[in-house]
């Protein structure tokens, strides 16, 4: 009964699943890139490029705590390839929105990640 609830899916398969599921969770015009985190087999790197005139790019690290729960860390925010202040209200609002969308996507993929 002490079997730990661990993620039991190949990282490449996981990244593929996120690539197909995440666009359903974010705004239609936004673009998401999902890559395996080469330094951590339980993590993915997600970049979300916002649509419209803002042209922000958000980099997140998504780490599976267990087969269902993820920890989302904001790595960087850029605008036109330059790092921007992440503390502004608009950026904080977008970070909160994208973090929520990432958690929603993790929930949607539970059928795959929770063996």
mmCIF file of N, CA and C in Angstrom:
data_model
loop_
_atom_site.group_PDB
_atom_site.id
_atom_site.type_symbol
_atom_site.label_atom_id
_atom_site.label_comp_id
_atom_site.label_asym_id
_atom_site.label_seq_id
_atom_site.Cartn_x
_atom_site.Cartn_y
_atom_site.Cartn_z
ATOM 1 N N UNK A 1 0.821 -1.202 0.000
ATOM 2 C CA UNK A 1 0.000 0.000 0.000
ATOM 3 C C UNK A 1 0.866 1.268 0.000
ATOM 4 N N UNK A 2 2.149 1.122 0.268
ATOM 5 C CA UNK A 2 3.018 2.292 0.335
ATOM 6 C C UNK A 2 3.596 2.662 -1.030
ATOM 7 N N UNK A 3 2.991 2.163 -2.085
ATOM 8 C CA UNK A 3 3.473 2.496 -3.432
ATOM 9 C C UNK A 3 3.348 4.003 -3.651
ATOM 10 N N UNK A 4 4.469 4.621 -3.959
ATOM 11 C CA UNK A 4 4.457 6.071 -4.163
ATOM 12 C C UNK A 4 3.765 6.412 -5.467
ATOM 13 N N UNK A 5 3.062 7.528 -5.449
ATOM 14 C CA UNK A 5 2.346 7.989 -6.637
ATOM 15 C C UNK A 5 3.326 8.762 -7.516
ATOM 16 N N UNK A 6 4.017 8.039 -8.378
ATOM 17 C CA UNK A 6 5.026 8.671 -9.216
ATOM 18 C C UNK A 6 4.576 8.724 -10.669
ATOM 19 N N UNK A 7 5.198 9.628 -11.365
ATOM 20 C CA UNK A 7 4.940 9.783 -12.793
ATOM 21 C C UNK A 7 5.603 8.631 -13.534
ATOM 22 N N UNK A 8 4.805 7.847 -14.262
ATOM 23 C CA UNK A 8 5.338 6.706 -15.014
ATOM 24 C C UNK A 8 5.008 6.834 -16.490
ATOM 25 N N UNK A 9 5.615 7.823 -17.127
ATOM 26 C CA UNK A 9 5.407 8.018 -18.553
ATOM 27 C C UNK A 9 6.705 8.574 -19.124
ATOM 28 N N UNK A 10 7.041 8.137 -20.305
ATOM 29 C CA UNK A 10 8.233 8.627 -20.975
ATOM 30 C C UNK A 10 8.133 10.140 -21.170
ATOM 31 N N UNK A 11 9.231 10.838 -20.921
ATOM 32 C CA UNK A 11 9.229 12.302 -20.990
ATOM 33 C C UNK A 11 8.861 12.803 -22.392
ATOM 34 N N UNK A 12 9.313 12.110 -23.431
ATOM 35 C CA UNK A 12 8.963 12.509 -24.806
ATOM 36 C C UNK A 12 7.458 12.359 -25.040
ATOM 37 N N UNK A 13 6.894 11.257 -24.568
ATOM 38 C CA UNK A 13 5.447 11.040 -24.704
ATOM 39 C C UNK A 13 4.675 12.117 -23.943
ATOM 40 N N UNK A 14 5.173 12.441 -22.771
ATOM 41 C CA UNK A 14 4.534 13.467 -21.945
ATOM 42 C C UNK A 14 4.549 14.812 -22.667
ATOM 43 N N UNK A 15 5.696 15.168 -23.224
ATOM 44 C CA UNK A 15 5.805 16.436 -23.957
ATOM 45 C C UNK A 15 4.846 16.452 -25.145
ATOM 46 N N UNK A 16 4.757 15.324 -25.851
ATOM 47 C CA UNK A 16 3.818 15.219 -26.986
ATOM 48 C C UNK A 16 2.377 15.435 -26.526
ATOM 49 N N UNK A 17 2.013 14.810 -25.417
ATOM 50 C CA UNK A 17 0.646 14.944 -24.890
ATOM 51 C C UNK A 17 0.362 16.405 -24.529
ATOM 52 N N UNK A 18 1.334 17.059 -23.901
ATOM 53 C CA UNK A 18 1.163 18.472 -23.557
ATOM 54 C C UNK A 18 1.050 19.328 -24.807
ATOM 55 N N UNK A 19 1.832 19.004 -25.831
ATOM 56 C CA UNK A 19 1.775 19.780 -27.082
ATOM 57 C C UNK A 19 0.383 19.738 -27.699
ATOM 58 N N UNK A 20 -0.283 18.606 -27.580
ATOM 59 C CA UNK A 20 -1.623 18.536 -28.170
ATOM 60 C C UNK A 20 -2.698 19.079 -27.232
ATOM 61 N N UNK A 21 -2.487 18.995 -25.925
ATOM 62 C CA UNK A 21 -3.533 19.420 -24.978
ATOM 63 C C UNK A 21 -3.464 20.896 -24.602
ATOM 64 N N UNK A 22 -2.263 21.444 -24.478
ATOM 65 C CA UNK A 22 -2.132 22.822 -23.993
ATOM 66 C C UNK A 22 -2.828 23.866 -24.875
ATOM 67 N N UNK A 23 -2.778 23.736 -26.200
ATOM 68 C CA UNK A 23 -3.489 24.738 -27.018
ATOM 69 C C UNK A 23 -4.992 24.830 -26.711
ATOM 70 N N UNK A 24 -5.597 23.756 -26.183
ATOM 71 C CA UNK A 24 -7.007 23.806 -25.807
ATOM 72 C C UNK A 24 -7.216 24.598 -24.517
ATOM 73 N N UNK A 25 -6.151 24.749 -23.716
ATOM 74 C CA UNK A 25 -6.270 25.429 -22.424
ATOM 75 C C UNK A 25 -5.971 26.926 -22.492
ATOM 76 N N UNK A 26 -5.201 27.338 -23.494
ATOM 77 C CA UNK A 26 -4.818 28.756 -23.581
ATOM 78 C C UNK A 26 -5.641 29.447 -24.672
ATOM 79 N N UNK A 27 -5.484 30.748 -24.777
ATOM 80 C CA UNK A 27 -6.201 31.498 -25.808
ATOM 81 C C UNK A 27 -5.830 30.970 -27.182
ATOM 82 N N UNK A 28 -6.796 30.951 -28.057
ATOM 83 C CA UNK A 28 -6.601 30.386 -29.391
ATOM 84 C C UNK A 28 -5.442 31.035 -30.150
ATOM 85 N N UNK A 29 -5.281 32.335 -29.991
ATOM 86 C CA UNK A 29 -4.251 33.051 -30.745
ATOM 87 C C UNK A 29 -2.848 32.918 -30.128
ATOM 88 N N UNK A 30 -2.778 32.519 -28.863
ATOM 89 C CA UNK A 30 -1.474 32.340 -28.219
ATOM 90 C C UNK A 30 -0.818 31.061 -28.741
ATOM 91 N N UNK A 31 0.513 31.055 -28.710
ATOM 92 C CA UNK A 31 1.253 29.872 -29.163
ATOM 93 C C UNK A 31 2.040 29.276 -28.006
ATOM 94 N N UNK A 32 2.023 27.950 -27.915
ATOM 95 C CA UNK A 32 2.768 27.272 -26.849
ATOM 96 C C UNK A 32 3.776 26.306 -27.457
ATOM 97 N N UNK A 33 4.959 26.272 -26.847
ATOM 98 C CA UNK A 33 5.991 25.315 -27.215
ATOM 99 C C UNK A 33 6.272 24.485 -25.973
ATOM 100 N N UNK A 34 6.294 23.169 -26.137
ATOM 101 C CA UNK A 34 6.546 22.276 -25.007
ATOM 102 C C UNK A 34 7.739 21.400 -25.339
ATOM 103 N N UNK A 35 8.729 21.415 -24.454
ATOM 104 C CA UNK A 35 9.931 20.597 -24.640
ATOM 105 C C UNK A 35 10.254 19.854 -23.351
ATOM 106 N N UNK A 36 10.834 18.667 -23.464
ATOM 107 C CA UNK A 36 11.303 17.988 -22.248
ATOM 108 C C UNK A 36 12.416 18.821 -21.610
ATOM 109 N N UNK A 37 12.464 18.834 -20.291
ATOM 110 C CA UNK A 37 13.553 19.508 -19.580
ATOM 111 C C UNK A 37 14.715 18.519 -19.525
ATOM 112 N N UNK A 38 15.797 18.845 -20.209
ATOM 113 C CA UNK A 38 16.905 17.906 -20.328
ATOM 114 C C UNK A 38 17.612 17.650 -19.001
ATOM 115 N N UNK A 39 17.475 18.568 -18.044
ATOM 116 C CA UNK A 39 18.157 18.375 -16.763
ATOM 117 C C UNK A 39 17.281 17.690 -15.717
ATOM 118 N N UNK A 40 15.995 17.483 -16.029
ATOM 119 C CA UNK A 40 15.077 16.905 -15.044
ATOM 120 C C UNK A 40 14.022 16.053 -15.754
ATOM 121 N N UNK A 41 14.071 14.726 -15.601
ATOM 122 C CA UNK A 41 13.137 13.838 -16.313
ATOM 123 C C UNK A 41 11.671 13.989 -15.884
ATOM 124 N N UNK A 42 11.410 14.656 -14.755
ATOM 125 C CA UNK A 42 10.026 14.862 -14.299
ATOM 126 C C UNK A 42 9.500 16.243 -14.681
ATOM 127 N N UNK A 43 10.261 16.970 -15.503
ATOM 128 C CA UNK A 43 9.875 18.345 -15.830
ATOM 129 C C UNK A 43 9.791 18.594 -17.326
ATOM 130 N N UNK A 44 8.996 19.609 -17.645
ATOM 131 C CA UNK A 44 8.862 20.099 -19.018
ATOM 132 C C UNK A 44 9.160 21.588 -19.006
ATOM 133 N N UNK A 45 9.602 22.082 -20.144
ATOM 134 C CA UNK A 45 9.777 23.527 -20.338
ATOM 135 C C UNK A 45 8.675 23.979 -21.279
ATOM 136 N N UNK A 46 7.927 24.967 -20.849
ATOM 137 C CA UNK A 46 6.817 25.470 -21.662
ATOM 138 C C UNK A 46 7.038 26.954 -21.924
ATOM 139 N N UNK A 47 6.979 27.320 -23.199
ATOM 140 C CA UNK A 47 7.047 28.725 -23.584
ATOM 141 C C UNK A 47 5.711 29.089 -24.194
ATOM 142 N N UNK A 48 5.119 30.163 -23.701
ATOM 143 C CA UNK A 48 3.855 30.651 -24.253
ATOM 144 C C UNK A 48 4.112 32.039 -24.815
ATOM 145 N N UNK A 49 3.845 32.179 -26.109
ATOM 146 C CA UNK A 49 3.977 33.467 -26.787
ATOM 147 C C UNK A 49 2.584 34.068 -26.908
ATOM 148 N N UNK A 50 2.419 35.277 -26.364
ATOM 149 C CA UNK A 50 1.102 35.914 -26.395
ATOM 150 C C UNK A 50 0.809 36.465 -27.781
ATOM 151 N N UNK A 51 -0.458 36.482 -28.092
ATOM 152 C CA UNK A 51 -0.905 37.037 -29.365
ATOM 153 C C UNK A 51 -1.030 38.546 -29.254
ATOM 154 N N UNK A 52 -1.173 39.180 -30.376
ATOM 155 C CA UNK A 52 -1.475 40.607 -30.364
ATOM 156 C C UNK A 52 -0.250 41.484 -30.267
ATOM 157 N N UNK A 53 -0.490 42.734 -29.916
ATOM 158 C CA UNK A 53 0.559 43.747 -29.956
ATOM 159 C C UNK A 53 1.556 43.646 -28.810
ATOM 160 N N UNK A 54 1.206 42.920 -27.744
ATOM 161 C CA UNK A 54 2.110 42.846 -26.597
ATOM 162 C C UNK A 54 3.372 42.043 -26.888
ATOM 163 N N UNK A 55 3.234 40.952 -27.624
ATOM 164 C CA UNK A 55 4.366 40.122 -28.024
ATOM 165 C C UNK A 55 5.220 39.673 -26.841
ATOM 166 N N UNK A 56 4.594 39.218 -25.760
ATOM 167 C CA UNK A 56 5.324 38.691 -24.624
ATOM 168 C C UNK A 56 5.611 37.215 -24.835
ATOM 169 N N UNK A 57 6.676 36.753 -24.243
ATOM 170 C CA UNK A 57 7.028 35.344 -24.270
ATOM 171 C C UNK A 57 7.295 34.915 -22.826
ATOM 172 N N UNK A 58 6.536 33.930 -22.358
ATOM 173 C CA UNK A 58 6.635 33.451 -20.981
ATOM 174 C C UNK A 58 7.274 32.074 -20.970
ATOM 175 N N UNK A 59 8.319 31.904 -20.163
ATOM 176 C CA UNK A 59 8.964 30.596 -20.017
ATOM 177 C C UNK A 59 8.645 30.033 -18.644
ATOM 178 N N UNK A 60 8.088 28.811 -18.643
ATOM 179 C CA UNK A 60 7.736 28.131 -17.408
ATOM 180 C C UNK A 60 8.453 26.792 -17.317
ATOM 181 N N UNK A 61 8.735 26.389 -16.102
ATOM 182 C CA UNK A 61 9.177 25.024 -15.839
ATOM 183 C C UNK A 61 8.031 24.344 -15.114
ATOM 184 N N UNK A 62 7.605 23.206 -15.634
ATOM 185 C CA UNK A 62 6.500 22.458 -15.051
ATOM 186 C C UNK A 62 7.065 21.131 -14.560
ATOM 187 N N UNK A 63 7.007 20.928 -13.241
ATOM 188 C CA UNK A 63 7.568 19.722 -12.641
ATOM 189 C C UNK A 63 6.455 18.896 -12.015
ATOM 190 N N UNK A 64 6.442 17.615 -12.343
ATOM 191 C CA UNK A 64 5.465 16.711 -11.742
ATOM 192 C C UNK A 64 5.901 16.342 -10.333
ATOM 193 N N UNK A 65 5.061 16.673 -9.348
ATOM 194 C CA UNK A 65 5.306 16.322 -7.959
ATOM 195 C C UNK A 65 4.936 14.854 -7.765
ATOM 196 N N UNK A 66 3.832 14.465 -8.371
ATOM 197 C CA UNK A 66 3.420 13.064 -8.436
ATOM 198 C C UNK A 66 2.703 12.896 -9.769
ATOM 199 N N UNK A 67 1.941 11.831 -9.930
ATOM 200 C CA UNK A 67 1.345 11.580 -11.243
ATOM 201 C C UNK A 67 0.207 12.537 -11.606
ATOM 202 N N UNK A 68 -0.268 13.321 -10.641
ATOM 203 C CA UNK A 68 -1.392 14.216 -10.911
ATOM 204 C C UNK A 68 -1.084 15.681 -10.706
ATOM 205 N N UNK A 69 -0.153 15.989 -9.806
ATOM 206 C CA UNK A 69 0.056 17.378 -9.412
ATOM 207 C C UNK A 69 1.347 17.936 -9.999
ATOM 208 N N UNK A 70 1.253 19.161 -10.511
ATOM 209 C CA UNK A 70 2.429 19.823 -11.064
ATOM 210 C C UNK A 70 2.767 21.076 -10.265
ATOM 211 N N UNK A 71 4.041 21.391 -10.261
ATOM 212 C CA UNK A 71 4.528 22.647 -9.684
ATOM 213 C C UNK A 71 4.973 23.508 -10.863
ATOM 214 N N UNK A 72 4.430 24.716 -10.966
ATOM 215 C CA UNK A 72 4.725 25.611 -12.085
ATOM 216 C C UNK A 72 5.633 26.737 -11.594
ATOM 217 N N UNK A 73 6.768 26.904 -12.275
ATOM 218 C CA UNK A 73 7.718 27.955 -11.927
ATOM 219 C C UNK A 73 7.911 28.867 -13.127
ATOM 220 N N UNK A 74 7.743 30.161 -12.916
ATOM 221 C CA UNK A 74 8.029 31.125 -13.975
ATOM 222 C C UNK A 74 9.541 31.289 -14.056
ATOM 223 N N UNK A 75 10.109 31.084 -15.231
ATOM 224 C CA UNK A 75 11.548 31.208 -15.431
ATOM 225 C C UNK A 75 11.894 32.611 -15.926
ATOM 226 N N UNK A 76 11.126 33.087 -16.915
ATOM 227 C CA UNK A 76 11.497 34.339 -17.565
ATOM 228 C C UNK A 76 10.315 34.897 -18.347
ATOM 229 N N UNK A 77 10.277 36.217 -18.495
ATOM 230 C CA UNK A 77 9.319 36.881 -19.377
ATOM 231 C C UNK A 77 10.116 37.794 -20.292
ATOM 232 N N UNK A 78 9.859 37.676 -21.582
ATOM 233 C CA UNK A 78 10.551 38.523 -22.561
ATOM 234 C C UNK A 78 9.539 39.235 -23.435
ATOM 235 N N UNK A 79 9.977 40.382 -23.946
ATOM 236 C CA UNK A 79 9.204 41.117 -24.947
ATOM 237 C C UNK A 79 10.202 41.511 -26.014
ATOM 238 N N UNK A 80 9.929 41.074 -27.242
ATOM 239 C CA UNK A 80 10.844 41.328 -28.358
ATOM 240 C C UNK A 80 12.262 40.891 -28.016
ATOM 241 N N UNK A 81 12.377 39.685 -27.451
ATOM 242 C CA UNK A 81 13.647 39.046 -27.093
ATOM 243 C C UNK A 81 14.456 39.767 -26.021
ATOM 244 N N UNK A 82 13.814 40.628 -25.234
ATOM 245 C CA UNK A 82 14.479 41.287 -24.110
ATOM 246 C C UNK A 82 13.721 40.948 -22.830
ATOM 247 N N UNK A 83 14.449 40.623 -21.782
ATOM 248 C CA UNK A 83 13.829 40.322 -20.494
ATOM 249 C C UNK A 83 13.113 41.571 -19.980
ATOM 250 N N UNK A 84 11.905 41.371 -19.453
ATOM 251 C CA UNK A 84 11.126 42.493 -18.917
ATOM 252 C C UNK A 84 10.877 42.288 -17.423
ATOM 253 N N UNK A 85 10.474 43.363 -16.760
ATOM 254 C CA UNK A 85 10.156 43.321 -15.338
ATOM 255 C C UNK A 85 8.899 42.476 -15.138
ATOM 256 N N UNK A 86 9.042 41.390 -14.383
ATOM 257 C CA UNK A 86 7.919 40.465 -14.176
ATOM 258 C C UNK A 86 6.948 40.949 -13.107
ATOM 259 N N UNK A 87 7.269 42.057 -12.426
ATOM 260 C CA UNK A 87 6.445 42.501 -11.296
ATOM 261 C C UNK A 87 5.309 43.431 -11.685
ATOM 262 N N UNK A 88 5.225 43.832 -12.953
ATOM 263 C CA UNK A 88 4.146 44.740 -13.340
ATOM 264 C C UNK A 88 2.799 44.018 -13.252
ATOM 265 N N UNK A 89 1.745 44.802 -13.089
ATOM 266 C CA UNK A 89 0.413 44.211 -12.929
ATOM 267 C C UNK A 89 0.015 43.361 -14.126
ATOM 268 N N UNK A 90 0.244 43.868 -15.333
ATOM 269 C CA UNK A 90 -0.172 43.125 -16.530
ATOM 270 C C UNK A 90 0.570 41.789 -16.620
ATOM 271 N N UNK A 91 1.856 41.809 -16.332
ATOM 272 C CA UNK A 91 2.647 40.572 -16.396
ATOM 273 C C UNK A 91 2.172 39.603 -15.316
ATOM 274 N N UNK A 92 1.963 40.110 -14.095
ATOM 275 C CA UNK A 92 1.507 39.248 -13.008
ATOM 276 C C UNK A 92 0.152 38.616 -13.331
ATOM 277 N N UNK A 93 -0.730 39.395 -13.939
ATOM 278 C CA UNK A 93 -2.047 38.882 -14.320
ATOM 279 C C UNK A 93 -1.903 37.766 -15.357
ATOM 280 N N UNK A 94 -1.062 37.997 -16.361
ATOM 281 C CA UNK A 94 -0.836 36.988 -17.396
ATOM 282 C C UNK A 94 -0.187 35.736 -16.812
ATOM 283 N N UNK A 95 0.786 35.916 -15.927
ATOM 284 C CA UNK A 95 1.451 34.774 -15.285
ATOM 285 C C UNK A 95 0.420 33.940 -14.521
ATOM 286 N N UNK A 96 -0.462 34.617 -13.769
ATOM 287 C CA UNK A 96 -1.510 33.897 -13.028
ATOM 288 C C UNK A 96 -2.424 33.130 -13.981
ATOM 289 N N UNK A 97 -2.824 33.786 -15.067
ATOM 290 C CA UNK A 97 -3.701 33.138 -16.047
ATOM 291 C C UNK A 97 -3.029 31.909 -16.658
ATOM 292 N N UNK A 98 -1.788 32.067 -17.103
ATOM 293 C CA UNK A 98 -1.092 30.945 -17.739
ATOM 294 C C UNK A 98 -0.813 29.825 -16.748
ATOM 295 N N UNK A 99 -0.492 30.181 -15.514
ATOM 296 C CA UNK A 99 -0.272 29.153 -14.489
ATOM 297 C C UNK A 99 -1.548 28.346 -14.284
ATOM 298 N N UNK A 100 -2.679 29.030 -14.225
ATOM 299 C CA UNK A 100 -3.973 28.341 -14.094
ATOM 300 C C UNK A 100 -4.227 27.431 -15.294
ATOM 301 N N UNK A 101 -3.951 27.931 -16.513
ATOM 302 C CA UNK A 101 -4.148 27.128 -17.719
ATOM 303 C C UNK A 101 -3.250 25.891 -17.708
ATOM 304 N N UNK A 102 -2.016 26.060 -17.222
ATOM 305 C CA UNK A 102 -1.088 24.926 -17.154
ATOM 306 C C UNK A 102 -1.612 23.879 -16.171
ATOM 307 N N UNK A 103 -2.128 24.319 -15.033
ATOM 308 C CA UNK A 103 -2.711 23.384 -14.071
ATOM 309 C C UNK A 103 -3.940 22.684 -14.661
ATOM 310 N N UNK A 104 -4.756 23.425 -15.416
ATOM 311 C CA UNK A 104 -5.925 22.827 -16.078
ATOM 312 C C UNK A 104 -5.482 21.754 -17.071
ATOM 313 N N UNK A 105 -4.420 22.045 -17.796
ATOM 314 C CA UNK A 105 -3.904 21.086 -18.768
ATOM 315 C C UNK A 105 -3.395 19.833 -18.057
ATOM 316 N N UNK A 106 -2.703 20.011 -16.945
ATOM 317 C CA UNK A 106 -2.219 18.859 -16.171
ATOM 318 C C UNK A 106 -3.391 17.995 -15.711
ATOM 319 N N UNK A 107 -4.478 18.649 -15.290
ATOM 320 C CA UNK A 107 -5.673 17.913 -14.878
ATOM 321 C C UNK A 107 -6.255 17.129 -16.062
ATOM 322 N N UNK A 108 -6.287 17.766 -17.219
ATOM 323 C CA UNK A 108 -6.834 17.107 -18.411
ATOM 324 C C UNK A 108 -5.992 15.896 -18.812
ATOM 325 N N UNK A 109 -4.704 15.942 -18.519
ATOM 326 C CA UNK A 109 -3.803 14.840 -18.883
ATOM 327 C C UNK A 109 -3.686 13.774 -17.792
ATOM 328 N N UNK A 110 -4.437 13.940 -16.724
ATOM 329 C CA UNK A 110 -4.396 12.997 -15.602
ATOM 330 C C UNK A 110 -4.618 11.558 -16.045
ATOM 331 N N UNK A 111 -5.499 11.367 -17.024
ATOM 332 C CA UNK A 111 -5.793 10.007 -17.503
ATOM 333 C C UNK A 111 -4.531 9.337 -18.047
ATOM 334 N N UNK A 112 -3.633 10.147 -18.571
ATOM 335 C CA UNK A 112 -2.385 9.649 -19.143
ATOM 336 C C UNK A 112 -1.302 9.483 -18.081
ATOM 337 N N UNK A 113 -1.223 10.442 -17.164
ATOM 338 C CA UNK A 113 -0.108 10.469 -16.214
ATOM 339 C C UNK A 113 -0.368 9.635 -14.964
ATOM 340 N N UNK A 114 -1.629 9.418 -14.629
ATOM 341 C CA UNK A 114 -1.961 8.667 -13.419
ATOM 342 C C UNK A 114 -2.260 7.232 -13.805
ATOM 343 N N UNK A 115 -1.244 6.390 -13.707
ATOM 344 C CA UNK A 115 -1.379 4.982 -14.146
ATOM 345 C C UNK A 115 -2.271 4.190 -13.208
#
